[in-house]
Short mmCIF file of C-alpha atoms in Angstrom, two decimals:
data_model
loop_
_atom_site.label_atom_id
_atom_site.label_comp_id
_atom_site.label_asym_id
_atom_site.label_seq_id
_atom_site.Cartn_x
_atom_site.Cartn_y
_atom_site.Cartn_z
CA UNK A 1 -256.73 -209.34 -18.52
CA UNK A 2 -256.54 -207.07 -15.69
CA UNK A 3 -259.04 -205.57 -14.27
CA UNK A 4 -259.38 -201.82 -15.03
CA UNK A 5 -258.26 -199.55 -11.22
CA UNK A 6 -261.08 -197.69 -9.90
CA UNK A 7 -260.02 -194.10 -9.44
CA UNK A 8 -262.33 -191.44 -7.72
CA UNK A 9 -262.02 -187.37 -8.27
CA UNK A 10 -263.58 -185.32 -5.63
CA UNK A 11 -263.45 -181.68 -6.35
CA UNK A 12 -266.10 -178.42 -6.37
CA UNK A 13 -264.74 -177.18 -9.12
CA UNK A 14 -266.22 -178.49 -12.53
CA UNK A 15 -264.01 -177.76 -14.86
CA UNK A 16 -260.94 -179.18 -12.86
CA UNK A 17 -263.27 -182.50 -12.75
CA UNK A 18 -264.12 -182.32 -16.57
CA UNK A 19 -260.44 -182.33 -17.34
CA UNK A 20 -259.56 -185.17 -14.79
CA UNK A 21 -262.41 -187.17 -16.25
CA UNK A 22 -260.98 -187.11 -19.97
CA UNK A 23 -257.51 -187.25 -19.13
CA UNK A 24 -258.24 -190.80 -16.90
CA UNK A 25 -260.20 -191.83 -19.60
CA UNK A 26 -257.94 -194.81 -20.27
CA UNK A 27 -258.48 -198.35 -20.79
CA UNK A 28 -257.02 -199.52 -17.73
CA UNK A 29 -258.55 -196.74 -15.59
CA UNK A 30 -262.23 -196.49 -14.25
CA UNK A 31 -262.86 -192.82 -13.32
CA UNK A 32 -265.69 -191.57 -11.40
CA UNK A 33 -266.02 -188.06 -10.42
CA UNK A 34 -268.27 -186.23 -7.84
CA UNK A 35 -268.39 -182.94 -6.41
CA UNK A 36 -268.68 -182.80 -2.50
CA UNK A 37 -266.47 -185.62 -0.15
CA UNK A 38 -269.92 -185.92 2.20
CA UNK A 39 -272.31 -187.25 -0.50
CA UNK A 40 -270.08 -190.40 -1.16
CA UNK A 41 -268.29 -190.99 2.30
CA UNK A 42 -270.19 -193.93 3.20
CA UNK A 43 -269.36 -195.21 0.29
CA UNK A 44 -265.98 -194.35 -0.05
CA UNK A 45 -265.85 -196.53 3.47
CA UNK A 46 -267.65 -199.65 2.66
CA UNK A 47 -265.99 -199.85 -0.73
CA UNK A 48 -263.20 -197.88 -1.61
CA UNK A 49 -261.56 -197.03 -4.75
CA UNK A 50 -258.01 -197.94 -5.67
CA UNK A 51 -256.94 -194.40 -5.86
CA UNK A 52 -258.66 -191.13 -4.48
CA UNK A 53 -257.64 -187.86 -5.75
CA UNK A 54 -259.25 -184.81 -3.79
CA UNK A 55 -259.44 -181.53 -3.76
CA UNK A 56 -258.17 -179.77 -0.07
CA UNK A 57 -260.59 -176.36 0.20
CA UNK A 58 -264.52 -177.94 -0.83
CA UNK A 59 -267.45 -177.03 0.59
CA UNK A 60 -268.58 -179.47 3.81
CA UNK A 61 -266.02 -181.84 4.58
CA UNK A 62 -262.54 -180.81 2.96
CA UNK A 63 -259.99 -182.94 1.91
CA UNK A 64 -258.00 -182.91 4.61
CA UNK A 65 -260.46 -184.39 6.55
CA UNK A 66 -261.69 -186.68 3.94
CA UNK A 67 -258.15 -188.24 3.39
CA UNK A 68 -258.14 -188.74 7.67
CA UNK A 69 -261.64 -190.24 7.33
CA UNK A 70 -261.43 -192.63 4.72
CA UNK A 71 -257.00 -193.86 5.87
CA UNK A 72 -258.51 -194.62 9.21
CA UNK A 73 -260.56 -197.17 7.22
CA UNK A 74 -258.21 -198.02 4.85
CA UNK A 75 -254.69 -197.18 5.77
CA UNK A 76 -252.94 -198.73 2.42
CA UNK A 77 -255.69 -196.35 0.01
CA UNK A 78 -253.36 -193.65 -1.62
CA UNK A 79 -254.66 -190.28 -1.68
CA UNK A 80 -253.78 -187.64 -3.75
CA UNK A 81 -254.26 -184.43 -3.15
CA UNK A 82 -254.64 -181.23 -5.07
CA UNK A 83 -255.19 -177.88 -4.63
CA UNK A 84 -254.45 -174.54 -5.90
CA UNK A 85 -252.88 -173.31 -3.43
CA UNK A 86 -249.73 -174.41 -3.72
CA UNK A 87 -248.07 -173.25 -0.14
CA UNK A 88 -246.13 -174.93 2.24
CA UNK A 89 -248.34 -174.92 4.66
CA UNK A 90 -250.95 -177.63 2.25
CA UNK A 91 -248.14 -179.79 0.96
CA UNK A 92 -246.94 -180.21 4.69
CA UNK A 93 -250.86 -181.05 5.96
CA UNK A 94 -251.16 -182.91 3.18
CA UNK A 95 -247.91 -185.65 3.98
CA UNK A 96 -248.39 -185.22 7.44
CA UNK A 97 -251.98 -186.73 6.84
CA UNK A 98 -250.48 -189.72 5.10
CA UNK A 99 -251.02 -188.16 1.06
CA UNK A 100 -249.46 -190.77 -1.26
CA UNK A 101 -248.93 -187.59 -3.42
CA UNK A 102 -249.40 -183.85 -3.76
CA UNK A 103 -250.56 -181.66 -7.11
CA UNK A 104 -250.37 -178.50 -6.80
CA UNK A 105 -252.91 -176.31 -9.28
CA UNK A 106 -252.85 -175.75 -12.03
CA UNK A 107 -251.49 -178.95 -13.27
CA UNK A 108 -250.27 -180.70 -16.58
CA UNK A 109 -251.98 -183.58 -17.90
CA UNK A 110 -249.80 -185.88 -18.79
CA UNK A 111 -248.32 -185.33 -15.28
CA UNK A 112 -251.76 -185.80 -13.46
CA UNK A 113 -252.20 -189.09 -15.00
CA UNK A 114 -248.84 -190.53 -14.84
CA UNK A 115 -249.03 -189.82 -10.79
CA UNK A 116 -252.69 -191.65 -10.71
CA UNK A 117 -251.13 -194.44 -13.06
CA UNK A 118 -248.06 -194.49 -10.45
CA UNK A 119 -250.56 -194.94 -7.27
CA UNK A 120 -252.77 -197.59 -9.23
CA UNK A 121 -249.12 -199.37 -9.25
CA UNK A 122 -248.61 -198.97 -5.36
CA UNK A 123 -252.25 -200.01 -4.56
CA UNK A 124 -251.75 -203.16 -6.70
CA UNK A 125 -249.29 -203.98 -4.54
CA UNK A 126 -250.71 -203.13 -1.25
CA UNK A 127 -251.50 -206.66 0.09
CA UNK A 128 -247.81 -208.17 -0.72
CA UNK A 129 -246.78 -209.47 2.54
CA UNK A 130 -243.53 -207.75 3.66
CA UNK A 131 -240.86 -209.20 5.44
CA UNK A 132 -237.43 -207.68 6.81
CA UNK A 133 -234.70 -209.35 5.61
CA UNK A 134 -232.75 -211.76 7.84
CA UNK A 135 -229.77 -210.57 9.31
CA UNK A 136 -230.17 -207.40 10.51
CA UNK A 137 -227.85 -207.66 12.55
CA UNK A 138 -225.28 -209.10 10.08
CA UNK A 139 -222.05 -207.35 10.55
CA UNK A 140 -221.12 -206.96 6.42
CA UNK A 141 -223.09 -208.84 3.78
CA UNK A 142 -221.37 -209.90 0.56
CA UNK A 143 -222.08 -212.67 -1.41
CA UNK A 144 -219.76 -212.07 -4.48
CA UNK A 145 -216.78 -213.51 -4.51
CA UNK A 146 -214.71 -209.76 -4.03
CA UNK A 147 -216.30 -209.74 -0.67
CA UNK A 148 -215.69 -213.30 0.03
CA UNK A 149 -212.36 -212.96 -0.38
CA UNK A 150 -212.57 -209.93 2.45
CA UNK A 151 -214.76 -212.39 4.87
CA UNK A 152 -211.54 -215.03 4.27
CA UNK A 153 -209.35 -212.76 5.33
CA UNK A 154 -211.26 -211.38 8.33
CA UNK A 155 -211.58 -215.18 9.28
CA UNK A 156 -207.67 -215.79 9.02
CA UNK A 157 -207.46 -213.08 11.57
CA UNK A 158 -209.93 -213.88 13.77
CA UNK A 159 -207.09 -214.47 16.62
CA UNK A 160 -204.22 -212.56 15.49
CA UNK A 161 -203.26 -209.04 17.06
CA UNK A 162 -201.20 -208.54 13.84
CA UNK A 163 -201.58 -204.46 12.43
CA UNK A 164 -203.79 -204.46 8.57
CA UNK A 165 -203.71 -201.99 6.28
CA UNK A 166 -207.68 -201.98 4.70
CA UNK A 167 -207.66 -200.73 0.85
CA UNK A 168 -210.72 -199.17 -0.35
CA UNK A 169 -212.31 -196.15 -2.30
CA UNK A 170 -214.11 -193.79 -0.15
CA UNK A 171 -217.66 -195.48 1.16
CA UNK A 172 -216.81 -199.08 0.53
CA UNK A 173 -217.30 -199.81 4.46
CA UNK A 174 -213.66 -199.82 5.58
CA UNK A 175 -215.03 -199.10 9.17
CA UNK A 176 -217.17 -201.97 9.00
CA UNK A 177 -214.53 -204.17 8.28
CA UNK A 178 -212.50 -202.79 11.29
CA UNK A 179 -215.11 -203.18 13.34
CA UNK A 180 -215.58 -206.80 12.04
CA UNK A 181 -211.89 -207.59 12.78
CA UNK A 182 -212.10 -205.94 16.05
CA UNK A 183 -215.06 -208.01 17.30
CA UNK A 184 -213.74 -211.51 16.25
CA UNK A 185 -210.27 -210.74 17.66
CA UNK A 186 -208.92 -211.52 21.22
CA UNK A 187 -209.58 -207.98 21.72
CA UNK A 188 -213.39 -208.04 21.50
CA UNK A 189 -214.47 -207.26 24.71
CA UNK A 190 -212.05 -204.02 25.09
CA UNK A 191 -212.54 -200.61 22.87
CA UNK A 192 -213.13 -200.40 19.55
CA UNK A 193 -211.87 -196.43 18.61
CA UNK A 194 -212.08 -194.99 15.55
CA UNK A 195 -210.35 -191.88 14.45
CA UNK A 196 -210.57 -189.85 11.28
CA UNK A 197 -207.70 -188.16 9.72
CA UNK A 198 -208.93 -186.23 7.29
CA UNK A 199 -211.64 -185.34 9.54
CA UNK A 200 -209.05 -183.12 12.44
CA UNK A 201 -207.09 -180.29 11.74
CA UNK A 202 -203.56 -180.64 11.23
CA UNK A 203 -202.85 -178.46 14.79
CA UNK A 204 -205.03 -181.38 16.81
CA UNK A 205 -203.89 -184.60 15.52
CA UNK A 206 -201.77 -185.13 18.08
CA UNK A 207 -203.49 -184.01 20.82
CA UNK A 208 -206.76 -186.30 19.56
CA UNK A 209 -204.23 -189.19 19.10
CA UNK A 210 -201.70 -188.94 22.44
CA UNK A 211 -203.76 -186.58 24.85
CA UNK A 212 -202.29 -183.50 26.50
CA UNK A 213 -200.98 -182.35 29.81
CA UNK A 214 -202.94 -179.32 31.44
CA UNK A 215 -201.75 -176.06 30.58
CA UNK A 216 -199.99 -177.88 27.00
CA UNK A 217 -201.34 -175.31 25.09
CA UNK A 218 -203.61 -172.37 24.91
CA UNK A 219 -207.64 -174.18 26.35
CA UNK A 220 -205.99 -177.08 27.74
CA UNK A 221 -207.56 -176.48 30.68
CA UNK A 222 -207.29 -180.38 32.23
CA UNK A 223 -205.19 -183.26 31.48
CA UNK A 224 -206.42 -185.02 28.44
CA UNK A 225 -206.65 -188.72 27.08
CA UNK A 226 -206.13 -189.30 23.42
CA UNK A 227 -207.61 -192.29 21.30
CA UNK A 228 -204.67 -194.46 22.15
CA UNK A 229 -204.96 -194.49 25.87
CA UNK A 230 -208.79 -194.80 25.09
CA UNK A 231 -207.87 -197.96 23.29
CA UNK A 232 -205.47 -199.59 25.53
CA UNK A 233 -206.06 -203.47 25.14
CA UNK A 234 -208.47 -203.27 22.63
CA UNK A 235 -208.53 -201.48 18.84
CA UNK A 236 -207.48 -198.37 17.16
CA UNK A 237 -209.26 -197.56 13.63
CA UNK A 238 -206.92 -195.01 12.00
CA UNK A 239 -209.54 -194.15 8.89
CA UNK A 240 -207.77 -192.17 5.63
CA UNK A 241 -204.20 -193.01 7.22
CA UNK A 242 -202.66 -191.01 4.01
CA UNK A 243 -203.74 -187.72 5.70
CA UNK A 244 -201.61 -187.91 8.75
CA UNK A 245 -199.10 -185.28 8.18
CA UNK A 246 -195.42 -185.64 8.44
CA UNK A 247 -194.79 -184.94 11.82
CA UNK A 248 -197.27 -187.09 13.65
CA UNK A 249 -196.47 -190.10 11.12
CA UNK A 250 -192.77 -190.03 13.13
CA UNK A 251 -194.68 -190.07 16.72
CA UNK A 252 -196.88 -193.00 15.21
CA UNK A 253 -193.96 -194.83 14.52
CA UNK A 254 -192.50 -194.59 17.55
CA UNK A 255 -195.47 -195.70 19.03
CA UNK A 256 -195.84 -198.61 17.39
CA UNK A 257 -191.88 -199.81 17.55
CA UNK A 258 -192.21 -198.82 21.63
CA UNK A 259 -195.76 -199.36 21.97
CA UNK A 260 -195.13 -196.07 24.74
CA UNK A 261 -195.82 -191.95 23.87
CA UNK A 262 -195.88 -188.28 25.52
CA UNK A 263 -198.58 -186.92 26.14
CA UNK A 264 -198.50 -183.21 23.89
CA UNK A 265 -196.93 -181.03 26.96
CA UNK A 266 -196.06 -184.19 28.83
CA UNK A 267 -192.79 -185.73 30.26
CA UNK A 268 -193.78 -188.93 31.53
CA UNK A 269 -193.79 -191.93 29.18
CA UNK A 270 -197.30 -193.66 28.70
CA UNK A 271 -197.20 -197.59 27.93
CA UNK A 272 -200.28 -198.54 26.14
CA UNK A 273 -200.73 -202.43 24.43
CA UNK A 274 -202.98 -201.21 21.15
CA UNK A 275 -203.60 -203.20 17.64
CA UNK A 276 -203.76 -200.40 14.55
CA UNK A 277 -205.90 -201.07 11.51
CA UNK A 278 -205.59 -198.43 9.27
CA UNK A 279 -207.20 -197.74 5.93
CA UNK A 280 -206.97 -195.30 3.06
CA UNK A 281 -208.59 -194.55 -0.11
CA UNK A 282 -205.17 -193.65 -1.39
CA UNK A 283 -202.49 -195.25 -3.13
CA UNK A 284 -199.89 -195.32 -0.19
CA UNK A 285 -196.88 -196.48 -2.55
CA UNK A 286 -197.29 -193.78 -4.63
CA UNK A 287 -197.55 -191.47 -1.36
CA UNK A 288 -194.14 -192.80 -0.14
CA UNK A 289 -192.62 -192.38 -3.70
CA UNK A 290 -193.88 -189.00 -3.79
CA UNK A 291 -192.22 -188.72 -0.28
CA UNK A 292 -195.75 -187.67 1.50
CA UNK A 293 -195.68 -190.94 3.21
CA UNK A 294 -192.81 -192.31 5.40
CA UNK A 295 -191.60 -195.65 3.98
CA UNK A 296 -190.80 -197.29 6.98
CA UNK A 297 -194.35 -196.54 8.78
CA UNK A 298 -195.67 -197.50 5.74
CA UNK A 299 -194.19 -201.29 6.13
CA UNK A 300 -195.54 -201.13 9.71
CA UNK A 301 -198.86 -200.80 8.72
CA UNK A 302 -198.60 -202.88 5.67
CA UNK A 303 -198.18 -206.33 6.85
CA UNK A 304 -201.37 -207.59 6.21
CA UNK A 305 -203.72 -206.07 3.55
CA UNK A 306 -207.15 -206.56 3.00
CA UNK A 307 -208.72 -204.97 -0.38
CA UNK A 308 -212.58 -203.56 -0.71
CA UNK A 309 -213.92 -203.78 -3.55
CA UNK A 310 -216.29 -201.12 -5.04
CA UNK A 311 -219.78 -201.56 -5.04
CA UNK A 312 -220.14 -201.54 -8.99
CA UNK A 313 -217.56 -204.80 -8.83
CA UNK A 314 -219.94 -206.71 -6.26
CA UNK A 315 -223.48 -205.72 -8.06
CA UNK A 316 -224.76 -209.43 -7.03
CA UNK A 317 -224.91 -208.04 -3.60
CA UNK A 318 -226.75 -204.51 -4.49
CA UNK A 319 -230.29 -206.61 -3.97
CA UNK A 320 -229.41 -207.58 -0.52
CA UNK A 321 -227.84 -204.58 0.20
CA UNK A 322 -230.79 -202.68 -0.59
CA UNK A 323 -233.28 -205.14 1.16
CA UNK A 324 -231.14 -204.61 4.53
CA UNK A 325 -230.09 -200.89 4.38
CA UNK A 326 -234.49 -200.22 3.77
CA UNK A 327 -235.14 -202.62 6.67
CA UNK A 328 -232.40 -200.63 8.84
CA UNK A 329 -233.65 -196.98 7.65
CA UNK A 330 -237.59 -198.25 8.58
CA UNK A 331 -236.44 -199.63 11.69
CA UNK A 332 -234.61 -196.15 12.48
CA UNK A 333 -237.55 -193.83 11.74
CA UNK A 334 -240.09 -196.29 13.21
CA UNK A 335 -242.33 -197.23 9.85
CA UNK A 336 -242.87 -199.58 7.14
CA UNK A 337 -240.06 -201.25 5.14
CA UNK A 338 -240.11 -200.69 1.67
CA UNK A 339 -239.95 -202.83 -0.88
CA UNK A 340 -238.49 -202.27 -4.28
CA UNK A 341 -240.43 -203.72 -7.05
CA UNK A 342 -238.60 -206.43 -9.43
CA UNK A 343 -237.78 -202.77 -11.87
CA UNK A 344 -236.25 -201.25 -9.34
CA UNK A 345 -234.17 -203.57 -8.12
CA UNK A 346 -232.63 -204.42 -11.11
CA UNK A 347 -232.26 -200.49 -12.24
CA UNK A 348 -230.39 -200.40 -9.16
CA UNK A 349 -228.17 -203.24 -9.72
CA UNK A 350 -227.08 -201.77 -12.96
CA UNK A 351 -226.05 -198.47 -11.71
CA UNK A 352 -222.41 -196.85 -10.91
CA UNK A 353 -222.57 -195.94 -7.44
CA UNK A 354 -219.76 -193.50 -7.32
CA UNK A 355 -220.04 -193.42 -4.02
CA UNK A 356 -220.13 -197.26 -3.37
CA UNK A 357 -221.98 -198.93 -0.30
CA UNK A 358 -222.64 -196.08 1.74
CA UNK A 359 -224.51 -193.76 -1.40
CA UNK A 360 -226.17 -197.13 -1.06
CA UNK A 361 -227.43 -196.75 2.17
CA UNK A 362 -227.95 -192.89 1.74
CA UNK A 363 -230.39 -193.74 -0.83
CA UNK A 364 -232.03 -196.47 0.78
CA UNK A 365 -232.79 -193.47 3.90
CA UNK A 366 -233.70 -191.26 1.35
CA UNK A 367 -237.06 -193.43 -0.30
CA UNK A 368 -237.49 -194.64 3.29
CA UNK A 369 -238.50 -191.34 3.31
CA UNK A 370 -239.58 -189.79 0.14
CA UNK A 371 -241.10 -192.79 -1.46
CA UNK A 372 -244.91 -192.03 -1.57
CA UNK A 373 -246.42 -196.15 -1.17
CA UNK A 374 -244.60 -198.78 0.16
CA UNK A 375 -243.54 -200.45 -2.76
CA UNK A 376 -240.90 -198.41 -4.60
CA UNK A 377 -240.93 -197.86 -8.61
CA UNK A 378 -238.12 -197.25 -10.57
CA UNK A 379 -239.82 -193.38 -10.80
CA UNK A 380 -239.57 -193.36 -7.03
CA UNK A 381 -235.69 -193.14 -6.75
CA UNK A 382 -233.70 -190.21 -6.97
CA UNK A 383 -233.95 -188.11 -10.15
CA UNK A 384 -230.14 -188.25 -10.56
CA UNK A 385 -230.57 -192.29 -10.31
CA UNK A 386 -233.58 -192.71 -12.46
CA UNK A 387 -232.42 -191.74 -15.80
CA UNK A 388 -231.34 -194.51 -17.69
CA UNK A 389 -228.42 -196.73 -17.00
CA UNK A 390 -226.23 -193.63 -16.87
CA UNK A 391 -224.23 -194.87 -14.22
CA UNK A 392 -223.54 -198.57 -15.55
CA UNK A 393 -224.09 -199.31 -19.13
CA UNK A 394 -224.13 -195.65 -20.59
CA UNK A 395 -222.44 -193.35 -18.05
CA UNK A 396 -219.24 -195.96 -18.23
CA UNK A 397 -218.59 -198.25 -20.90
CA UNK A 398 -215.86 -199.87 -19.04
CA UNK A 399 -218.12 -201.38 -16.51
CA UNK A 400 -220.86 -202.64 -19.25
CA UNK A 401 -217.66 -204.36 -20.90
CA UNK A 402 -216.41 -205.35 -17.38
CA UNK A 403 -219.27 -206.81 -16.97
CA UNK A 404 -220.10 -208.64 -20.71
CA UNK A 405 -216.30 -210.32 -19.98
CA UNK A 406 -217.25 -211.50 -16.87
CA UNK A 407 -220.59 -213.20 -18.30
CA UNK A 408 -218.57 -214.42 -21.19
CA UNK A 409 -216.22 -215.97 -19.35
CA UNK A 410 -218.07 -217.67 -16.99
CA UNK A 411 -220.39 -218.77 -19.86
CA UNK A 412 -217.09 -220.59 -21.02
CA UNK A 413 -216.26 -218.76 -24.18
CA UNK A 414 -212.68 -218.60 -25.22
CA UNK A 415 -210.94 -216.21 -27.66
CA UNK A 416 -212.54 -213.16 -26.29
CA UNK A 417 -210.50 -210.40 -28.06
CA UNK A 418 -211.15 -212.04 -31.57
CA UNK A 419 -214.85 -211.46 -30.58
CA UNK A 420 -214.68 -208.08 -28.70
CA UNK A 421 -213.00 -205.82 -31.03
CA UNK A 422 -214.09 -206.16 -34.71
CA UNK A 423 -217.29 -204.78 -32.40
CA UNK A 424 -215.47 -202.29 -30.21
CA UNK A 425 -213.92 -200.96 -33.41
CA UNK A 426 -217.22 -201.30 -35.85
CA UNK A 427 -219.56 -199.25 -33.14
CA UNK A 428 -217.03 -196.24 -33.36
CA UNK A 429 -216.18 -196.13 -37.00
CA UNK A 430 -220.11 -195.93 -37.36
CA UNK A 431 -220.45 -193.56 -34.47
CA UNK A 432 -217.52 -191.25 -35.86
CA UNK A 433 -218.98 -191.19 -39.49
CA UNK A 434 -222.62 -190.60 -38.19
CA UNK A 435 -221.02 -187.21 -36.95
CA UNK A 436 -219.22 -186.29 -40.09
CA UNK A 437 -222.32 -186.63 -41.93
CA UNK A 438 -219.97 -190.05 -43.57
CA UNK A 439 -216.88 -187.81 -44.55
CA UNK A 440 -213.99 -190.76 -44.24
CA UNK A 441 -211.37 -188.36 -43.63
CA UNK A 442 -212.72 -185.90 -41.28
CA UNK A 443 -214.21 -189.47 -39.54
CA UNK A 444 -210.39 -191.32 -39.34
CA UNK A 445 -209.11 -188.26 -38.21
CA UNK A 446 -212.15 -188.16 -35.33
CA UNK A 447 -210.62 -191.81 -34.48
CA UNK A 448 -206.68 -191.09 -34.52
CA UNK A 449 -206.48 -193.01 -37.28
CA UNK A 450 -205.02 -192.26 -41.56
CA UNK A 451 -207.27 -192.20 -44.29
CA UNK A 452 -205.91 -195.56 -45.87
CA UNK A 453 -206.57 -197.42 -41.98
CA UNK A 454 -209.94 -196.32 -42.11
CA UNK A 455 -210.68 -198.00 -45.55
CA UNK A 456 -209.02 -200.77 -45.15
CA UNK A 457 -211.41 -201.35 -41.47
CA UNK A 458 -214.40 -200.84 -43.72
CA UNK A 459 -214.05 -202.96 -46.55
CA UNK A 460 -213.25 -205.54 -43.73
CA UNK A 461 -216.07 -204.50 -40.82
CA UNK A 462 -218.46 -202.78 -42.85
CA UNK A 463 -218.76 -203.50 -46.78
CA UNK A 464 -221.62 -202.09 -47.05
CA UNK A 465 -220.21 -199.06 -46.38
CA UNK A 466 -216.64 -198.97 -48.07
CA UNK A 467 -218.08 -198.03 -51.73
CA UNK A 468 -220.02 -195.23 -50.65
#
């Protein structure tokens, strides 16, 4: 049985300690409360509880100073800190001085001891070793087969010059993979440039892309290169290639039949040896039927593709992901790598991620630093990411079924329909009478189906409901 966490309350106010006292009366929590921090420093030094909770304002030493004290000791002991004045000014002090946590007065209960139950949980885990992952310095990491496929490809190419077209929705890490191709190609030790379309107005695309003469247009105060003179004998990155409007899609294309360009205000031709990778988040077909794409550029860029998939179809690799992104964000504010508890991890792995590898990362920045210990519970992500499953199994069906097939297939069953939708069918019939209050017809009509359909699915799915 585990041993019960020592928690100690120091505050000068008695009823705020009489209420702490009975609300950490719990069997797995050992409460001691005491008035003024000076009468138990030494103590708190030599042997220190698992969790302190302190007031700020006390009489002697405050709790500021207390919290400074006793960290210096013991930097892994988290602190909370209350007080009733709730200003910016204390909860800033407060994290600044290393608080696991802040409580501002007055308080609820239930609140108060989930936070003390949520430290106890960090300072269990306080003397797990922690170790940054290997390969920091990996370029992409993938494990799952989606992404093998995309490390195949990138070796295939390793010493081609040949023009890709990189698929992907938005966040995936379609630069990454540029950058990946760029670096084992011939062209690795020339420039790497990356431009955005969707990220420059319409009016500068071409001057971004092909430079300008001096005196080209209103501010053109010098002679100009653009990004494909600033990649000559290396790589161009042409991110969200669907963007490019009409116009400069016709100058690419000349470009990259002549592999020569104007300058905007320019007269003299400028010869430039280049390799394009483009990518989009868009469906370029349907751009070119829709005639916002030109068809013939299109085929230029298209001769080899390589696919990302999203995040949610490569959830093997959200662990490792995680592990490396927390590594790189500790690394980039200079402090401690967290680590995300088993709970976590796997609440993690089961969510949507919209926006795919980089909402990924962005989280991964965001506990770096928000979390309050160094290990990070399930109730230290995101509030939009910690309710439920509501981005896997109950925010989209499809990828909880996606993902049943998957195990059910590998598992080696056969005949998957005959077992998938006398369920699929069952679970809505049941859902669609629970909200008619178990009126058939109101409930077949709720399902698109006739009155007689919906019988003869019950007496076949649910007897024990067609008599009723």
């Amino acid at each position: 049985m585990t041993e019960a966490a020592r928690v100690m309350v120091v505050d000068d106010d008695r009823a705020i300690r009489w209420v702490l006292e009975r609300a950490l009366a719990q069997p797995d929590l050992a409460v001691e409360c005491v008035e003024r921090a000076d009468r138990v420093l030494e103590r708190l030094l030599e042997d220190p509880p698992d969790v302190l909770v302190t007031d700020i304002r006390m009489p002697g030493i405050d709790g500021l100073d207390l919290m400074a004290r006793v960290r210096e000791a013991h930097p892994e002991l988290p602190v909370i800190v209350m007080t009733a004045h709730s200003d910016l000014d204390s909860a800033v002090a407060s994290y600044q001085g290393g608080a696991f946590e802040y409580l501002p007065k007055p308080f609820d209960v239930d609140e108060a001891l989930a936070l003390v139950r949520r430290a106890v949980a960090h300072a269990r885990e306080r003397q797990r070793p922690v170790h940054a992952p290997d390969g920091l310095d990996t370029e992409i990491i993938g494990e799952a087969p989606a992404m093998q496929e995309v490390f195949r490809a990138i070796g295939r190419l390793a010493q081609s010059h040949i023009t890709v077209l990189i698929n992907g929705e938005s966040g995936t890490g379609k630069e990454r993979v540029a950058q990946a191709l760029h670096q084992h190609s011939p062209r690795a030790g020339k420039p790497f440039i990356a431009l955005n379309m969707a990220a420059i107005p319409r009016d500068l695309i071409e001057s971004e892309l092909f430079g300008h003469e001096k005196g080209a247009f209103t501010g053109a105060t010098a002679q100009r290169q653009g990004r494909f003179e600033q990649a000559d004998g290396g790589t161009l990155f042409l991110d969200e290639i669907g963007d490019m409007p009409a116009e400069t899609q016709t100058r690419l294309l000349r470009v990259l039949a002549d592999g020569e360009f104007y300058r905007v205000g320019g007269h003299t031709p400028v010869k430039v040896d280049v390799r394009i990778i483009a990518a989009t988040h868009q469906d370029l077909e349907h751009l070119v039927d829709e005639g916002r794409f030109r068809e013939d550029l299109f085929h230029r860029l298209n001769v080899i593709r390589v696919h990302l998939p999203r995040l949610a179809d490569r959830r093997e690799d959200i662990p490792r992901l995680a592990r490396h992104f927390l590594a790189e964000a500790a690394k980039e504010l200079s402090t401690d790598v967290k680590v995300l508890t088993p709970e976590a991890e796997a609440h993690l792995t089961r969510l949507a991620w919209p926006g795919n590898v980089r909402q990924l990362e962005n989280t991964c920045r965001w506990l770096t630093v928000m979390a309050s210990g160094r290990e990070v519970l399930v109730e230290d992500l995101p509030p939009e990411l910690r309710e439920g499953d509501e981005g896997g199994a109950a925010g989209d069906w499809r990828l909880a079924f996606r993902d049943w097939a998957d195990r059910a297939l590998a598992a080696g069953h056969t005949h998957l329909l005959e077992e998938a939708v006398p369920d699929f069918e069952r679970i809505l019939i049941e859902t669609a009478l629970k909200h008619t209050g178990g009126r058939k017809g109101e409930a077949a009509e709720l399902l698109g189906w006739g009155r007689n359909t919906l019988t003869r699915k019950l007496k076949t799915l649910l007897p024990e409901m067609a008599e009723d």
